[in-house]
């Protein structure tokens, strides 16, 4: 019988637990990521010293690099250092910025990358993209998926709570992204990947109804796994489609118009809630808003310091941030006046 199957890339190992960073050395050797010991470690500006001390005993041979920020320049400079040093692999330890810069640097140097996350702010831990800043704003760059993935819950507990809660907004926004993909399939005949949808949706559903929050190890484990699965859904789809729809178009527009307003995951959550409002899906809207509120995440533009007018401008600009992606925003094609009315109605519907 012929066996016809799709082969999917996947990380060699994935660990979500406390104390993961301290045992990094054995992970690298056991999974044969690095056998000769020529490993580079990239750490962020914030927790770099603490991490360096922790890994000194197990990764004594490793050369340590500091990643000053999540810019293209920082990533290119690290990429040049990695190439010069002829390393077997690079381990990126830190938050989203450090991991994304290291991912891009590894792809430039042509070596595998191990991602070790210390917070859970978005689904970039395992995604095949790196989001980096440059003179013109922020860009998303295609990169290979990390070879191994670790989330150290000790560090996650110590991370700023807002950077951990933010991941909830990013993963819940998958539900809106999938609606958009289905809409594009129905109206535009865009091919849809059922497996990518299943992975992305299941990740969001695992988080959305939970009563516990970021204080609990059980919750953090599910959140970390969901964010990793969300990244995997993008690997399966070969694009960010299963985790980025109108919700992310709105967040990119907010980033462009009002840089520094809030972080990725918080804005994704607001974008998703607003998109469910536009779809008149009262049930999902209530569920998403309930989830965001339960975890103290922002829901209205005012919650992140934007006026209704500023948010209106972002929604109007949103489709232009991702040309070719068909979502509820492109479907409705609202005029500026209509957007303003819908934003006002949204705030009245969900505001407290
Ligand atoms: Zn996202």
JSON list of N, CA, C and O and ligand atoms in Angstrom, two decimals, residues 123 170 248 264, ligand 1:
[
{"chain": "A", "resi": 123, "resn": "UNK", "atom": "N", "xyz": [3.83, 34.51, 20.37]},
{"chain": "A", "resi": 123, "resn": "UNK", "atom": "CA", "xyz": [4.01, 33.16, 19.86]},
{"chain": "A", "resi": 123, "resn": "UNK", "atom": "C", "xyz": [5.24, 33.01, 18.96]},
{"chain": "A", "resi": 123, "resn": "UNK", "atom": "O", "xyz": [5.32, 32.09, 18.16]},
{"chain": "A", "resi": 170, "resn": "UNK", "atom": "N", "xyz": [-2.08, 37.09, 22.49]},
{"chain": "A", "resi": 170, "resn": "UNK", "atom": "CA", "xyz": [-1.59, 36.64, 21.18]},
{"chain": "A", "resi": 170, "resn": "UNK", "atom": "C", "xyz": [-2.20, 35.29, 20.81]},
{"chain": "A", "resi": 170, "resn": "UNK", "atom": "O", "xyz": [-2.63, 35.09, 19.67]},
{"chain": "A", "resi": 248, "resn": "UNK", "atom": "N", "xyz": [-4.20, 41.17, 13.84]},
{"chain": "A", "resi": 248, "resn": "UNK", "atom": "CA", "xyz": [-2.78, 41.57, 13.73]},
{"chain": "A", "resi": 248, "resn": "UNK", "atom": "C", "xyz": [-2.60, 42.74, 12.77]},
{"chain": "A", "resi": 248, "resn": "UNK", "atom": "O", "xyz": [-1.67, 43.53, 12.95]},
{"chain": "A", "resi": 264, "resn": "UNK", "atom": "N", "xyz": [2.95, 43.50, 21.70]},
{"chain": "A", "resi": 264, "resn": "UNK", "atom": "CA", "xyz": [2.32, 42.71, 20.64]},
{"chain": "A", "resi": 264, "resn": "UNK", "atom": "C", "xyz": [1.06, 41.96, 21.12]},
{"chain": "A", "resi": 264, "resn": "UNK", "atom": "O", "xyz": [-0.02, 42.09, 20.54]},
{"chain": "B", "resi": 1, "resn": "LIG", "atom": "ZN1", "xyz": [1.12, 37.50, 17.13]}
]
